[in-house]
CSV table of C-alpha atoms and ligand atoms in Angstrom, one decimal:
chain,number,residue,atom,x,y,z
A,47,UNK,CA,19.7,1.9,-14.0
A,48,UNK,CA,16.7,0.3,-12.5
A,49,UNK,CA,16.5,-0.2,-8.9
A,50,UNK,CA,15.1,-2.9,-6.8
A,51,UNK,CA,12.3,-2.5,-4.7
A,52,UNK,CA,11.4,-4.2,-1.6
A,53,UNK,CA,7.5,-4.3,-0.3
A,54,UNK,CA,7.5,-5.4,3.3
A,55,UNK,CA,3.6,-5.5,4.4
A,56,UNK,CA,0.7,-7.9,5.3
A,57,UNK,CA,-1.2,-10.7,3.3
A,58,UNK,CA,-4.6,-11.7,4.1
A,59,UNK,CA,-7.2,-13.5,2.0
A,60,UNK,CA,-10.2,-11.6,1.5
A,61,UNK,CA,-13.1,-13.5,1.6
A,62,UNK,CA,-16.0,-11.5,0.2
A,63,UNK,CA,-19.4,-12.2,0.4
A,64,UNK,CA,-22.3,-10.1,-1.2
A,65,UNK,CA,-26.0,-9.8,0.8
A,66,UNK,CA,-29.3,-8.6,0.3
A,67,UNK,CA,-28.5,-6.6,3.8
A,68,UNK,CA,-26.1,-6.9,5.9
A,69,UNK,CA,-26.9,-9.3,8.9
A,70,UNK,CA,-27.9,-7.6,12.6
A,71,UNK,CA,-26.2,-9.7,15.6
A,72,UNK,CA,-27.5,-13.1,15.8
A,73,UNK,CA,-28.5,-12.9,12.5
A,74,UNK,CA,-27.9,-15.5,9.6
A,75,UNK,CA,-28.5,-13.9,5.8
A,76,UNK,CA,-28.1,-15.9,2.5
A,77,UNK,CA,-25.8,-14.2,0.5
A,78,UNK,CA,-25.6,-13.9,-3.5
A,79,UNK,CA,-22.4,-13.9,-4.4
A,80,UNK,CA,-19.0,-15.9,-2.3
A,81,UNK,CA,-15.1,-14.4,-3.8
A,82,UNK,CA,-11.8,-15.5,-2.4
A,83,UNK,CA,-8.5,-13.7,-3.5
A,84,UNK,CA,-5.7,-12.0,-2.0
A,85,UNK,CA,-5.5,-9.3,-0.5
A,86,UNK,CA,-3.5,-7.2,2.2
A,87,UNK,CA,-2.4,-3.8,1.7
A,88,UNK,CA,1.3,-4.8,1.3
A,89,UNK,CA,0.3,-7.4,-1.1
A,90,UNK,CA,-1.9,-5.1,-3.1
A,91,UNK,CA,1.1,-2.6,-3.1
A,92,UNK,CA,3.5,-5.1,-4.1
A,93,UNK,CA,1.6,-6.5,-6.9
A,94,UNK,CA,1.0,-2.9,-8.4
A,95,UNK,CA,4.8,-2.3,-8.1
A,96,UNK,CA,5.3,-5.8,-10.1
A,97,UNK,CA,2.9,-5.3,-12.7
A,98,UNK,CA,3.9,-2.0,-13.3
A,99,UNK,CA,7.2,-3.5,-14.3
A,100,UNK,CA,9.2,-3.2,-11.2
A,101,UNK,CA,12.2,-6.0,-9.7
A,102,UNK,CA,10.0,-6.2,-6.8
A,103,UNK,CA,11.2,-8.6,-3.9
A,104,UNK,CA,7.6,-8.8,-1.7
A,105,UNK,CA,8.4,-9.6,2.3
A,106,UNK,CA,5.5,-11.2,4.3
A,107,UNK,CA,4.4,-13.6,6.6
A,108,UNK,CA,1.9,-16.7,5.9
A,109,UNK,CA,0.6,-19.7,8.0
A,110,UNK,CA,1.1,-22.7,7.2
A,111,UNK,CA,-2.3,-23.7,5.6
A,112,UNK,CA,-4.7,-23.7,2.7
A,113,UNK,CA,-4.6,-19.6,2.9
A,114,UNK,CA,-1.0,-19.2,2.3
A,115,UNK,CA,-1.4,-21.4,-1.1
A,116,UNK,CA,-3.8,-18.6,-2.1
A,117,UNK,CA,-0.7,-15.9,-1.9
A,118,UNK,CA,1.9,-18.6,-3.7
A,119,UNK,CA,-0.4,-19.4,-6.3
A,120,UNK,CA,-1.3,-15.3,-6.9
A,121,UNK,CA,2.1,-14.9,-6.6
A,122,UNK,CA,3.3,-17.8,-9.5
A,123,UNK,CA,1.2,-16.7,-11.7
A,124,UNK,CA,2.0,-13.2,-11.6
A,125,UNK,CA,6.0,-14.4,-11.4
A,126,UNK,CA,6.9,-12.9,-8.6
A,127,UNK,CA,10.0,-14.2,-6.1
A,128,UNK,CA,8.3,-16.1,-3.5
A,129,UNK,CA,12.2,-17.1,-1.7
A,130,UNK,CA,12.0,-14.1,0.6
A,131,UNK,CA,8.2,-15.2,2.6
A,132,UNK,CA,8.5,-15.6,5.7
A,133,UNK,CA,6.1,-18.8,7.6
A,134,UNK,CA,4.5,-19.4,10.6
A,135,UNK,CA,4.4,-22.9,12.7
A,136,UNK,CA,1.4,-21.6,15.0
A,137,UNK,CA,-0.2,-18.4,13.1
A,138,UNK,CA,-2.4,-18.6,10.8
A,139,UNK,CA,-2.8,-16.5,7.2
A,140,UNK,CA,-4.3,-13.5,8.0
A,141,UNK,CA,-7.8,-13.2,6.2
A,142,UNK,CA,-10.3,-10.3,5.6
A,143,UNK,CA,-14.1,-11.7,6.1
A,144,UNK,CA,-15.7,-8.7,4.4
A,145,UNK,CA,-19.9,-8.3,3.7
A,146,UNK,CA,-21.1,-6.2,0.9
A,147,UNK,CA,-24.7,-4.8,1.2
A,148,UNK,CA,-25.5,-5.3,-2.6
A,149,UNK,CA,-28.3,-2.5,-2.5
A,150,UNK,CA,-26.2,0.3,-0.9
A,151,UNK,CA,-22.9,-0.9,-1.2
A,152,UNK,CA,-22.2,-0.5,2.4
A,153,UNK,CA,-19.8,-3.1,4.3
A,154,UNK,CA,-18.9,-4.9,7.5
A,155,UNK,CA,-15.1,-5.9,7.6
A,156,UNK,CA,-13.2,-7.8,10.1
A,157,UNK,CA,-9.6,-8.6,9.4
A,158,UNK,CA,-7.2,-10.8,11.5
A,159,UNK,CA,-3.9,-10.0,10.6
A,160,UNK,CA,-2.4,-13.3,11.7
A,161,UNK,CA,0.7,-14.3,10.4
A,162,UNK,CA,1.8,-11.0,8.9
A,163,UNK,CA,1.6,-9.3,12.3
A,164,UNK,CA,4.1,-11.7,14.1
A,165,UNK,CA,6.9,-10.8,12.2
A,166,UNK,CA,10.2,-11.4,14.5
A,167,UNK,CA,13.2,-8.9,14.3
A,168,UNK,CA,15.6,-11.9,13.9
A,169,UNK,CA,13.3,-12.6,10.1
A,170,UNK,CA,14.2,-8.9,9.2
A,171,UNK,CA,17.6,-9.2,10.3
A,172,UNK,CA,17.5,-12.6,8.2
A,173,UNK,CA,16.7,-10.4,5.3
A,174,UNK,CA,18.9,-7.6,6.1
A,175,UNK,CA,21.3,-8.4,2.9
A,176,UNK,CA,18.1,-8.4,0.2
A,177,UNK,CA,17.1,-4.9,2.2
A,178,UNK,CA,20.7,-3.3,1.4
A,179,UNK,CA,20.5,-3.9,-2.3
A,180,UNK,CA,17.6,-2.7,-2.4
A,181,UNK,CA,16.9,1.2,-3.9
A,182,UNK,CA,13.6,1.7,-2.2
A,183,UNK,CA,11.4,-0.3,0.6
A,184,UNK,CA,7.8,1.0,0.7
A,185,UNK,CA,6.1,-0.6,4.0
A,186,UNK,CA,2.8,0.3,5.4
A,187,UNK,CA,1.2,0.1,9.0
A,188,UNK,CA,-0.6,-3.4,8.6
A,189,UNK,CA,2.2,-5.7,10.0
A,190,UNK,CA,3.7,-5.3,13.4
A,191,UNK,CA,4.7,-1.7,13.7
A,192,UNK,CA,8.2,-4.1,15.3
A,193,UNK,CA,9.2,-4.9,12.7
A,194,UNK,CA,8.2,-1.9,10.4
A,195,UNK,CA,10.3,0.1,12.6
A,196,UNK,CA,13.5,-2.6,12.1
A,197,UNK,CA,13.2,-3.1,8.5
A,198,UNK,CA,13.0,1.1,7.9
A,199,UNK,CA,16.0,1.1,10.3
A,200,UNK,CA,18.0,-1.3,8.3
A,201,UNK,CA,16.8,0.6,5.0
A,202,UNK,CA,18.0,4.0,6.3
A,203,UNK,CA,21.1,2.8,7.8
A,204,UNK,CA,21.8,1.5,4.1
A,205,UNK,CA,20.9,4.5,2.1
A,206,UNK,CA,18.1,2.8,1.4
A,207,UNK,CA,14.9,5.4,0.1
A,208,UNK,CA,11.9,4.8,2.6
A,209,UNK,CA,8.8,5.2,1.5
A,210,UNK,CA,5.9,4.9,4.1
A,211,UNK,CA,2.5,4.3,4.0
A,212,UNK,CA,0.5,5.3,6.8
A,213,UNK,CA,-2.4,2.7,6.0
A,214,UNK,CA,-4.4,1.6,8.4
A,215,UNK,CA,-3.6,4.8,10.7
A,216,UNK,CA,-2.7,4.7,14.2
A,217,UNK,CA,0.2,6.9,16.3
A,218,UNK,CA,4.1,6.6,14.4
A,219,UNK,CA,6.8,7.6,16.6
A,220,UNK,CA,8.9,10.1,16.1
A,221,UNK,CA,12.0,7.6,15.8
A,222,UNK,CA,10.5,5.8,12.5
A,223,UNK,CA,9.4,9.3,11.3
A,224,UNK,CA,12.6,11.0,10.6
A,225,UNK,CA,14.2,8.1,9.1
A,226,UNK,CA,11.0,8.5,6.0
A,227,UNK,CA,12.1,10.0,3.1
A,228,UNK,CA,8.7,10.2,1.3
A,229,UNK,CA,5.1,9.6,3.2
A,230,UNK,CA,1.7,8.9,1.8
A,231,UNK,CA,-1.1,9.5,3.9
A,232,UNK,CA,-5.0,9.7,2.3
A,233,UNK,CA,-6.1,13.2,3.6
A,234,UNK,CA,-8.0,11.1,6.4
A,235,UNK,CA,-4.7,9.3,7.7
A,236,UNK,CA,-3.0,13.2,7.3
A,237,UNK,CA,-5.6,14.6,9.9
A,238,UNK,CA,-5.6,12.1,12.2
A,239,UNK,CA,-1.7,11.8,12.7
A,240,UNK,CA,-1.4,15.9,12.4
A,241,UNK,CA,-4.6,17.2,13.9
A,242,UNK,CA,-5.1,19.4,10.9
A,243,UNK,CA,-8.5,19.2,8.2
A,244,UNK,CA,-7.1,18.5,4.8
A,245,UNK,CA,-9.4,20.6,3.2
A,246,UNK,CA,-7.4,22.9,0.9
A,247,UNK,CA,-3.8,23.4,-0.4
A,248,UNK,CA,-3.0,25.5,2.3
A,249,UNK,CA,-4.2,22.9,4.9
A,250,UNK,CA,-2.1,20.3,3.1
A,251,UNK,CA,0.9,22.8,3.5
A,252,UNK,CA,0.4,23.0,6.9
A,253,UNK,CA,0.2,19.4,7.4
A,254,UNK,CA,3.3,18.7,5.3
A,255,UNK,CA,5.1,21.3,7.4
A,256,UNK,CA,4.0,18.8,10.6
A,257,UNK,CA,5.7,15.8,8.9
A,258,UNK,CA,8.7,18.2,7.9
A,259,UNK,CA,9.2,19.4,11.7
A,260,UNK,CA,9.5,15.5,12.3
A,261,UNK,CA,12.3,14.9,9.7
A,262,UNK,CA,10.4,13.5,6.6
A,263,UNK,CA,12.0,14.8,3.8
A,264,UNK,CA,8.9,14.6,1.3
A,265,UNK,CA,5.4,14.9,1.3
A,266,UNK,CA,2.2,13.1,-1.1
A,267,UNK,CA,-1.4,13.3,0.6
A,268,UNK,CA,-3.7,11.4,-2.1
A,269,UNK,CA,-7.1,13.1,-2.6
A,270,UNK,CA,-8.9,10.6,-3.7
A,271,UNK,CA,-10.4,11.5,-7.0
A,272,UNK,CA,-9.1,15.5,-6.5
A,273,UNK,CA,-5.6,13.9,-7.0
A,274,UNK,CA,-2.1,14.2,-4.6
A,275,UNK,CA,-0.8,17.1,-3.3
A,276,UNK,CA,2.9,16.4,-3.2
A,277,UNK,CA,5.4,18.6,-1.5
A,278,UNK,CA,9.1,18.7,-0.7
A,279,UNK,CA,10.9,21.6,1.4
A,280,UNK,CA,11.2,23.7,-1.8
A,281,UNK,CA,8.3,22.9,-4.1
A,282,UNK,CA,4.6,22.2,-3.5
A,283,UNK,CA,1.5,21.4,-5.7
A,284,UNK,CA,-1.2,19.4,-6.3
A,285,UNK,CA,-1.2,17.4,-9.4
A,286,UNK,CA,-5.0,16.7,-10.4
A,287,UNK,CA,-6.3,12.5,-10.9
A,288,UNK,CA,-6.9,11.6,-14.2
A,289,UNK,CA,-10.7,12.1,-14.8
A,290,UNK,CA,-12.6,8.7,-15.1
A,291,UNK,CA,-15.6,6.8,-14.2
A,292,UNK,CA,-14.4,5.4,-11.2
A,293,UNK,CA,-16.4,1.8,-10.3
A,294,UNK,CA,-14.3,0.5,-7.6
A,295,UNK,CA,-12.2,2.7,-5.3
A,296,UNK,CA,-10.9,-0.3,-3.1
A,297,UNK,CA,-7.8,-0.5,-3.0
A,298,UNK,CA,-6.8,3.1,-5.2
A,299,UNK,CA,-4.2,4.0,-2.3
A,300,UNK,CA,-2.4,0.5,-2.6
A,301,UNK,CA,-2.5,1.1,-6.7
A,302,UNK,CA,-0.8,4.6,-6.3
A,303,UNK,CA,1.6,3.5,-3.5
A,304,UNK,CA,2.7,1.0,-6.2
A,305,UNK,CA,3.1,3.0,-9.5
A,306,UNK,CA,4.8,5.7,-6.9
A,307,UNK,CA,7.7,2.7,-6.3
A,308,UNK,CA,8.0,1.7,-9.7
A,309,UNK,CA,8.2,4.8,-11.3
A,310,UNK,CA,10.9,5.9,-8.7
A,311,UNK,CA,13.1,2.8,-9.3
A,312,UNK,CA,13.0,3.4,-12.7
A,313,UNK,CA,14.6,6.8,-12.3
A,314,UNK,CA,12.0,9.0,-12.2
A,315,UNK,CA,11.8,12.3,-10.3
A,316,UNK,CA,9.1,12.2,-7.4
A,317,UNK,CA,6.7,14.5,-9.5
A,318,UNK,CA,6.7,12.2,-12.8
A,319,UNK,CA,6.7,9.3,-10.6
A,320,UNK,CA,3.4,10.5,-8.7
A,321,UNK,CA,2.1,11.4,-12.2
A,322,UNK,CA,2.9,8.0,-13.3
A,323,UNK,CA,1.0,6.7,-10.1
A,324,UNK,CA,-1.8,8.6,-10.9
A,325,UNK,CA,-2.5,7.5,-13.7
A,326,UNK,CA,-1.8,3.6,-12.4
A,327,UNK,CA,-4.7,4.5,-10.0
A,328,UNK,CA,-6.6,5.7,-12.7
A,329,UNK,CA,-6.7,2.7,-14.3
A,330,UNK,CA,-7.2,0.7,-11.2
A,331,UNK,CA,-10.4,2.7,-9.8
A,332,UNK,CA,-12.3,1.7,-13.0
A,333,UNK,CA,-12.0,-1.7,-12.3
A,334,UNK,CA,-13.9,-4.5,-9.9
A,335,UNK,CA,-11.1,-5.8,-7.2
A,336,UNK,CA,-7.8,-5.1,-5.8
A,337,UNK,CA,-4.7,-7.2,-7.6
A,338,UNK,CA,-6.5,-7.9,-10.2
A,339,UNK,CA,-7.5,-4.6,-11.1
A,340,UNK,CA,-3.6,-3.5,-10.9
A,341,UNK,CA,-2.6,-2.7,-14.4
A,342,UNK,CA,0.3,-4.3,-16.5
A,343,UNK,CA,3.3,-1.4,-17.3
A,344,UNK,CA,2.3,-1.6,-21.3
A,345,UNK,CA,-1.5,-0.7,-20.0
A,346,UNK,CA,-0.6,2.4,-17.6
A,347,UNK,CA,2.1,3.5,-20.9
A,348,UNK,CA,-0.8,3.4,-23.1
A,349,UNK,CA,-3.0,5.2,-20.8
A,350,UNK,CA,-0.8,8.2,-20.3
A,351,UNK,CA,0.3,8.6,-23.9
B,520,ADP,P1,-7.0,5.6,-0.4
B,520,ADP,O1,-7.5,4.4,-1.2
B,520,ADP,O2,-5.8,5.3,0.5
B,520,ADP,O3,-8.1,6.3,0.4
B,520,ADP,P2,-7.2,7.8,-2.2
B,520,ADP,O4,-8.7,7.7,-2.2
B,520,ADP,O5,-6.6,9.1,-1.8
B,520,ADP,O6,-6.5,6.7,-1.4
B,520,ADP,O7,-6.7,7.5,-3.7
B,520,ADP,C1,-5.4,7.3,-4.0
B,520,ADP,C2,-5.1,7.8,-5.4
B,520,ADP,O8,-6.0,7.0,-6.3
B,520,ADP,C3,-5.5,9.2,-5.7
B,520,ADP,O9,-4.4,10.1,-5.3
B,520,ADP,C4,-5.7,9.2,-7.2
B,520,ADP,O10,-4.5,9.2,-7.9
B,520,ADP,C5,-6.4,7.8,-7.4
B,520,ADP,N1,-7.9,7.9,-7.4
B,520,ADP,C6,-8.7,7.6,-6.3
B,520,ADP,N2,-10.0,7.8,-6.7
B,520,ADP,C7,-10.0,8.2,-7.9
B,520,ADP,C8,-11.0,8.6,-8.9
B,520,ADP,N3,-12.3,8.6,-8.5
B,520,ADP,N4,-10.6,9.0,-10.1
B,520,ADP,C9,-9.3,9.0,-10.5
B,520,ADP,N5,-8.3,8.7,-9.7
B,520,ADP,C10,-8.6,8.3,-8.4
């Protein structure tokens, strides 16, 4: 039977503007091209759990302003459940001002997390009841690591699967690690929080072996466009990406992290559901955008067969 999934991360609005160059300090350019949409690695994840046909229950935090309509409208459309948001009196929508160099490609970001990173432990608790019937929470590093660590806590108390996302990276303790039953570092994140260069399978063992030591029960480093190497204490290997023409890589991790989700609730072992997610990223990297590039479940089944 299918399971419910809950996705407890950030929203921002990412407000992209493309440039001839990219402006020095004190500098003011005329840009070519102005987009707004949503964005946020927890919403990106959550959509591409959705779309991919999971009973997805998305947990975030919004301001009360113009920003926050830009999620609830995303979110209508797409018919998601928008009763478990949480809002903010004082904070506003967190937003992503982001600058595209339209010769090179290069970019200047600056995100302010806002809302989503004052999420109080009395809001988790308030949704401890939609966490327990849940069959899998997949969370990431981009809202208060607070209340990351108290919504994993709840999860794992309630037999609950964790799945953590170690986007954007910075130091996990120890107590939030061994309650993970499956991470998902990019081979970047992996070194940073292990120390060791991901530059082979053996490296990856090693690495996996590091997050074993600290309790996590299972494994997946995505490798970009070489794949994931996924491992549990008994089994290891890397299972290759799709090969495609890849136009947009923005947002692959968020793409996989989803599929991985769905394809677990649904009942699928972790190796078909990180096949499954590869081939959701697949389809995602050969499109402009985040959510929008997020394929619907009949496109990823169509895809693979
Ligand atoms: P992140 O976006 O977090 O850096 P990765 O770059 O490791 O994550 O990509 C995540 C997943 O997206 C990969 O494991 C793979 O499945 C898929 N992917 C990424 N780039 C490509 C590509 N060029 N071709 C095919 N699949 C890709």
């Amino acid at each position: 039977m299918k399971k419910k999934v809950m996705v407890f991360g950030s929203f921002v609005v990412d407000l992209m503007a493309r440039t001839p160059h990219l402006p020095v300090a004190g500098e003011t350019v005329i840009g070519s091209l102005f987009k707004m949409g949503p964005g946020g690695k927890g919403f990106n994840q959550g959509v591409a759990a959705h779309k991919a046909g999971a009973d997805v229950t998305m947990v975030t935090k919004l301001g009360k302003d113009l920003f926050a309509e830009v999620a609830l409208d995303a979110m209508k459309t797409l018919e998601m459940d928008t009763s478990s948001l949480f809002y903010s009196e004082e904070i506003e929508t967190g937003s992503a001002l982001i600058m595209v160099d339209e010769e090179t490609s290069e970019n200047k970001i600056v995100v302010v997390l806002g809302a989503c990173s004052a999420i109080g432990d009395k809001e988790v608790e308030s949704i401890s009841e939609i966490i327990e019937e849940s069959g899998y929470l997949l969370t990431q590093l981009e809202t208060n690591i607070s209340a990351v660590e108290k919504v994993i806590d709840i999860a794992k108390k309630n037999g609950v699967k964790v799945i953590l996302n170690t986007a954007p990276v910075q130091p996990i303790s120890d107590v939030i690690l061994k309650k993970v039953d499956i991470i998902t570092p990019n081979e970047v994140e992996a070194e940073i929080l292990t120390g060791i260069c991901i530059d082979s399978q053996e490296s990856a063992s090693k690495a996996a072996d590091w997050f074993f030591d600290k309790g996590v029960k299972n494994v997946l480093i995505t490798l970009g466009s070489r794949g994931v190497f996924i491992a549990s204490e008994s089994k290891q290997e890397i299972i290759p990406a799709y090969k495609v023409k890849a136009i947009d890589t923005t947002g692959a991790g968020d793409a996989f992290n989803g599929g991985l989700v769905a394809a677990l609730a649904d009942g699928k072992d972790l190796w078909e559901a990180a096949r499954f997610a590869n081939a959701l990223a697949a389809i995602a990297v050969q499109r402009l955008g985040t959510t929008p590039a997020m394929p619907t479940r009949k496109e990823i089944e169509e895809f693979i067969s």
